[in-house]
Amino acid sequence: MAESLREARARQIDARLAELTPDPKVELDFEDAWQLLIATILAAQSTDKLVNTVTPVLFRRWPTPAALGAAAQEEVEEVVHSTGFFRNKAKAVIAASKKLAEDFGGVVPRDIDEVVTLPGVARKTANVVLGSAYGIASGVVVDTHVTRVSQRLGLTAETNAVKIERDLCALLPRDRWIGAGHRLVLHGRYVCKAKKPLCTECVLADLCPSRASDA
DNA sequence: ATCCCGAGGG
DNA sequence: CCCTCTGGAT
């Protein structure tokens, strides 16, 4: 019974956010699942604009998982580093592409349990890719933004990302998982910020146990 | 000067 | 659980 109340509240929260941003804008927009995967791996450590600068160069030179998987690490590092920074991600994108080419025929699998076997890919990245590239609701994206927002709103008491995801999945209908993840990320990034949350501008303020009383 | 993403490893 | 990676943001 208490559970249904929590579900109702979670749905209300997501509905509010959906009203605000019905169609969450995605900074990284790749139709190709492999390209989105690589971009998402890179994005974990950098800014979206920077990733959008690097990837055209990267994919022109190594257009397929097999090509990138067979690339020399120094060359990929050079491209990545010359365009921006995060040279340490070169190894990860090569390794993930290599395994994709060798074990999955160059196609990102549709099963998250298989996706997370790729080096450098865990649930967060896998959920982003499956949701955005295939429209598969494999779970709810949980990054630091979603973690913080969910905790503040009292949607979860957990600190572990896997447990938080389990809570969110239990509270929301599956057909909302992909969108809710996007919305929570954006809300955390622009409104429910770690430092100075903009509670006065927050559409969820009246539902939030953590809202700043004065801010 | 300090904090920080997300993944992997100890 | 804690630590590292790397350079940008604050």
Short mmCIF file of C-alpha atoms (C1' of nucleotides) in Angstrom, two decimals:
data_model
loop_
_atom_site.label_atom_id
_atom_site.label_comp_id
_atom_site.label_asym_id
_atom_site.label_seq_id
_atom_site.Cartn_x
_atom_site.Cartn_y
_atom_site.Cartn_z
CA MET A 1 0.00 0.00 0.00
CA ALA A 2 2.78 2.39 0.90
CA GLU A 3 4.40 1.10 -2.22
CA SER A 4 1.60 2.23 -4.45
CA LEU A 5 1.81 5.68 -2.92
CA ARG A 6 5.48 5.84 -3.68
CA GLU A 7 4.79 4.73 -7.22
CA ALA A 8 2.13 7.36 -7.64
CA ARG A 9 4.52 9.98 -6.40
CA ALA A 10 7.29 8.81 -8.71
CA ARG A 11 4.92 8.94 -11.65
CA GLN A 12 3.79 12.39 -10.67
CA ILE A 13 7.38 13.55 -10.54
CA ASP A 14 8.15 12.11 -13.94
CA ALA A 15 4.96 13.55 -15.37
CA ARG A 16 5.90 17.00 -14.13
CA LEU A 17 9.32 16.76 -15.71
CA ALA A 18 7.81 15.41 -18.90
CA GLU A 19 5.49 18.36 -19.04
CA LEU A 20 8.48 20.64 -18.77
CA THR A 21 10.54 18.79 -21.37
CA PRO A 22 8.26 16.48 -23.32
CA ASP A 23 11.02 15.62 -25.68
CA PRO A 24 14.31 15.68 -23.79
CA LYS A 25 17.02 17.01 -26.01
CA VAL A 26 19.90 14.65 -26.41
CA GLU A 27 23.26 16.22 -26.95
CA LEU A 28 24.76 13.05 -28.32
CA ASP A 29 22.63 12.00 -31.22
CA PHE A 30 23.89 9.06 -33.24
CA GLU A 31 21.68 6.73 -35.18
CA ASP A 32 24.33 4.08 -35.29
CA ALA A 33 24.47 2.16 -32.02
CA TRP A 34 28.20 1.57 -32.22
CA GLN A 35 28.89 5.26 -32.83
CA LEU A 36 26.64 6.21 -29.96
CA LEU A 37 28.44 3.70 -27.78
CA ILE A 38 31.83 5.19 -28.58
CA ALA A 39 30.55 8.74 -28.13
CA THR A 40 29.02 7.81 -24.80
CA ILE A 41 32.22 6.23 -23.56
CA LEU A 42 34.08 9.40 -24.45
CA ALA A 43 31.43 11.65 -22.97
CA ALA A 44 31.81 10.09 -19.55
CA GLN A 45 34.91 12.09 -19.10
CA SER A 46 34.40 15.17 -21.13
CA THR A 47 31.86 17.64 -22.41
CA ASP A 48 29.26 16.92 -25.06
CA LYS A 49 30.59 19.63 -27.35
CA LEU A 50 34.02 18.16 -27.24
CA VAL A 51 32.74 14.69 -28.02
CA ASN A 52 30.88 16.10 -30.98
CA THR A 53 34.18 17.50 -32.18
CA VAL A 54 36.14 14.31 -31.85
CA THR A 55 33.73 11.76 -33.21
CA PRO A 56 33.50 13.00 -36.82
CA VAL A 57 37.26 12.69 -37.13
CA LEU A 58 37.28 9.36 -35.38
CA PHE A 59 34.54 7.79 -37.47
CA ARG A 60 35.87 9.08 -40.73
CA ARG A 61 39.18 7.44 -40.15
CA TRP A 62 37.83 4.27 -38.54
CA PRO A 63 34.30 3.83 -39.92
CA THR A 64 33.50 0.44 -38.40
CA PRO A 65 33.96 -1.48 -35.16
CA ALA A 66 36.38 -3.78 -36.95
CA ALA A 67 38.45 -0.85 -38.20
CA LEU A 68 38.62 0.93 -34.88
CA GLY A 69 39.13 -2.34 -33.06
CA ALA A 70 42.20 -3.00 -35.17
CA ALA A 71 43.61 0.52 -34.91
CA ALA A 72 46.93 1.25 -33.30
CA GLN A 73 46.43 2.70 -29.87
CA GLU A 74 48.92 5.50 -30.44
CA GLU A 75 47.06 6.64 -33.54
CA VAL A 76 43.71 6.73 -31.79
CA GLU A 77 45.28 8.50 -28.85
CA GLU A 78 46.72 11.04 -31.22
CA VAL A 79 43.37 11.78 -32.85
CA VAL A 80 41.54 11.91 -29.56
CA HIS A 81 44.21 13.96 -27.88
CA SER A 82 44.70 16.41 -30.75
CA THR A 83 41.03 17.20 -30.84
CA GLY A 84 40.68 17.49 -27.12
CA PHE A 85 41.92 15.53 -24.19
CA PHE A 86 40.91 12.27 -22.51
CA ARG A 87 43.60 10.28 -24.25
CA ASN A 88 43.15 7.50 -21.75
CA LYS A 89 39.83 6.64 -23.37
CA ALA A 90 41.54 5.56 -26.56
CA LYS A 91 42.26 2.15 -25.13
CA ALA A 92 38.64 1.72 -24.04
CA VAL A 93 37.07 2.61 -27.37
CA ILE A 94 39.47 0.30 -29.19
CA ALA A 95 38.85 -2.58 -26.84
CA ALA A 96 35.08 -2.18 -26.97
CA SER A 97 35.12 -2.00 -30.78
CA LYS A 98 37.40 -4.99 -31.03
CA LYS A 99 35.18 -7.18 -28.91
CA LEU A 100 32.13 -5.91 -30.73
CA ALA A 101 33.66 -6.90 -34.05
CA GLU A 102 34.96 -10.24 -32.87
CA ASP A 103 32.20 -11.48 -30.62
CA PHE A 104 29.10 -9.70 -31.82
CA GLY A 105 29.53 -9.36 -35.56
CA GLY A 106 30.11 -5.64 -35.24
CA VAL A 107 26.59 -5.05 -34.00
CA VAL A 108 25.76 -3.76 -30.55
CA PRO A 109 23.70 -6.54 -28.95
CA ARG A 110 20.19 -5.76 -27.78
CA ASP A 111 20.61 -7.56 -24.48
CA ILE A 112 22.09 -5.43 -21.74
CA ASP A 113 23.78 -8.40 -20.14
CA GLU A 114 25.77 -8.77 -23.34
CA VAL A 115 26.40 -5.07 -23.77
CA VAL A 116 28.00 -4.76 -20.37
CA THR A 117 30.55 -7.42 -21.24
CA LEU A 118 32.18 -4.86 -23.52
CA PRO A 119 35.25 -3.27 -21.95
CA GLY A 120 34.58 0.22 -20.62
CA VAL A 121 30.84 -0.30 -20.67
CA ALA A 122 28.74 -0.68 -17.55
CA ARG A 123 25.04 -0.25 -16.92
CA LYS A 124 24.92 3.51 -17.28
CA THR A 125 26.47 3.53 -20.72
CA ALA A 126 24.58 0.42 -21.79
CA ASN A 127 21.24 1.91 -20.77
CA VAL A 128 21.98 5.09 -22.69
CA VAL A 129 22.91 3.22 -25.84
CA LEU A 130 20.11 0.69 -25.80
CA GLY A 131 17.54 3.33 -24.99
CA SER A 132 18.65 5.94 -27.50
CA ALA A 133 19.80 3.77 -30.38
CA TYR A 134 17.27 0.94 -30.17
CA GLY A 135 14.49 2.27 -28.00
CA ILE A 136 14.99 -0.66 -25.67
CA ALA A 137 14.04 -0.03 -22.04
CA SER A 138 16.81 -2.04 -20.43
CA GLY A 139 16.60 -0.03 -17.24
CA VAL A 140 16.83 3.54 -16.00
CA VAL A 141 19.99 5.51 -16.63
CA VAL A 142 21.67 6.23 -13.32
CA ASP A 143 24.52 8.68 -13.28
CA THR A 144 25.55 11.09 -10.54
CA HIS A 145 22.78 13.49 -11.52
CA VAL A 146 20.08 10.86 -11.32
CA THR A 147 21.54 9.60 -8.08
CA ARG A 148 21.47 13.02 -6.44
CA VAL A 149 18.00 13.94 -7.72
CA SER A 150 16.49 10.61 -6.71
CA GLN A 151 17.92 10.87 -3.24
CA ARG A 152 16.76 14.43 -2.73
CA LEU A 153 13.27 13.59 -3.90
CA GLY A 154 13.15 10.59 -1.61
CA LEU A 155 12.68 8.15 -4.46
CA THR A 156 15.48 6.04 -3.08
CA ALA A 157 17.50 5.75 0.07
CA GLU A 158 20.24 3.81 -1.65
CA THR A 159 23.67 5.07 -2.57
CA ASN A 160 24.68 2.26 -4.87
CA ALA A 161 23.82 2.92 -8.52
CA VAL A 162 22.57 -0.60 -9.17
CA LYS A 163 20.24 -0.45 -6.18
CA ILE A 164 19.04 3.02 -7.13
CA GLU A 165 18.24 1.77 -10.60
CA ARG A 166 16.32 -1.14 -9.12
CA ASP A 167 14.27 1.27 -7.03
CA LEU A 168 13.50 3.55 -9.96
CA CYS A 169 12.54 0.65 -12.18
CA ALA A 170 10.19 -0.60 -9.50
CA LEU A 171 8.57 2.80 -9.11
CA LEU A 172 8.07 3.64 -12.77
CA PRO A 173 6.27 1.84 -15.57
CA ARG A 174 8.64 0.33 -18.05
CA ASP A 175 7.49 2.50 -20.91
CA ARG A 176 8.71 5.52 -18.96
CA TRP A 177 12.17 4.21 -18.10
CA ILE A 178 14.04 5.67 -21.06
CA GLY A 179 12.43 9.10 -20.90
CA ALA A 180 12.54 9.31 -17.12
CA GLY A 181 16.26 8.65 -17.16
CA HIS A 182 16.83 11.45 -19.65
CA ARG A 183 14.63 13.82 -17.72
CA LEU A 184 16.28 13.11 -14.38
CA VAL A 185 19.72 13.62 -15.87
CA LEU A 186 18.74 16.97 -17.35
CA HIS A 187 16.93 18.07 -14.22
CA GLY A 188 19.99 17.25 -12.17
CA ARG A 189 22.29 19.01 -14.54
CA TYR A 190 20.40 22.26 -14.89
CA VAL A 191 18.10 22.62 -11.91
CA CYS A 192 18.74 20.17 -9.09
CA LYS A 193 22.44 20.94 -9.19
CA ALA A 194 24.89 19.54 -6.72
CA LYS A 195 26.10 22.90 -5.52
CA LYS A 196 23.37 25.49 -5.67
CA PRO A 197 20.12 23.77 -6.58
CA LEU A 198 17.61 26.15 -8.14
CA CYS A 199 14.75 25.22 -5.85
CA THR A 200 12.81 28.39 -6.56
CA GLU A 201 12.69 27.46 -10.24
CA CYS A 202 12.05 23.79 -9.66
CA VAL A 203 8.73 22.38 -10.80
CA LEU A 204 9.11 19.62 -8.23
CA ALA A 205 9.68 21.87 -5.22
CA ASP A 206 6.32 21.13 -3.61
CA LEU A 207 7.03 17.41 -3.90
CA CYS A 208 10.56 17.57 -2.58
CA PRO A 209 11.48 16.81 1.00
CA SER A 210 14.93 18.30 0.45
CA ARG A 211 14.05 21.60 -1.08
CA ALA A 212 15.90 24.55 0.26
CA SER A 213 13.51 26.56 2.39
CA ASP A 214 15.01 29.87 1.44
CA ALA A 215 17.13 29.44 -1.67
"C1'" DA B 1 43.00 24.67 -5.01
"C1'" DT B 2 39.50 21.57 -5.08
"C1'" DC B 3 35.92 18.87 -7.05
"C1'" DC B 4 34.27 16.02 -10.54
"C1'" DC B 5 32.07 11.71 -14.61
"C1'" DG B 6 31.92 6.59 -14.87
"C1'" DA B 7 34.48 2.30 -15.18
"C1'" DG B 8 37.71 -0.92 -13.42
"C1'" DG B 9 40.73 -2.78 -10.23
"C1'" DG B 10 42.70 -3.65 -5.57
"C1'" DC C 1 34.91 0.01 0.44
"C1'" DC C 2 38.57 3.07 -1.54
"C1'" DC C 3 41.47 4.49 -5.22
"C1'" DT C 4 42.97 5.97 -10.10
"C1'" DC C 5 42.48 8.08 -14.55
"C1'" DT C 6 42.49 13.31 -16.97
"C1'" DG C 7 41.81 18.06 -17.82
"C1'" DG C 8 37.76 21.22 -17.38
"C1'" DA C 9 34.84 23.69 -14.40
"C1'" DT C 10 34.23 26.29 -10.30
#
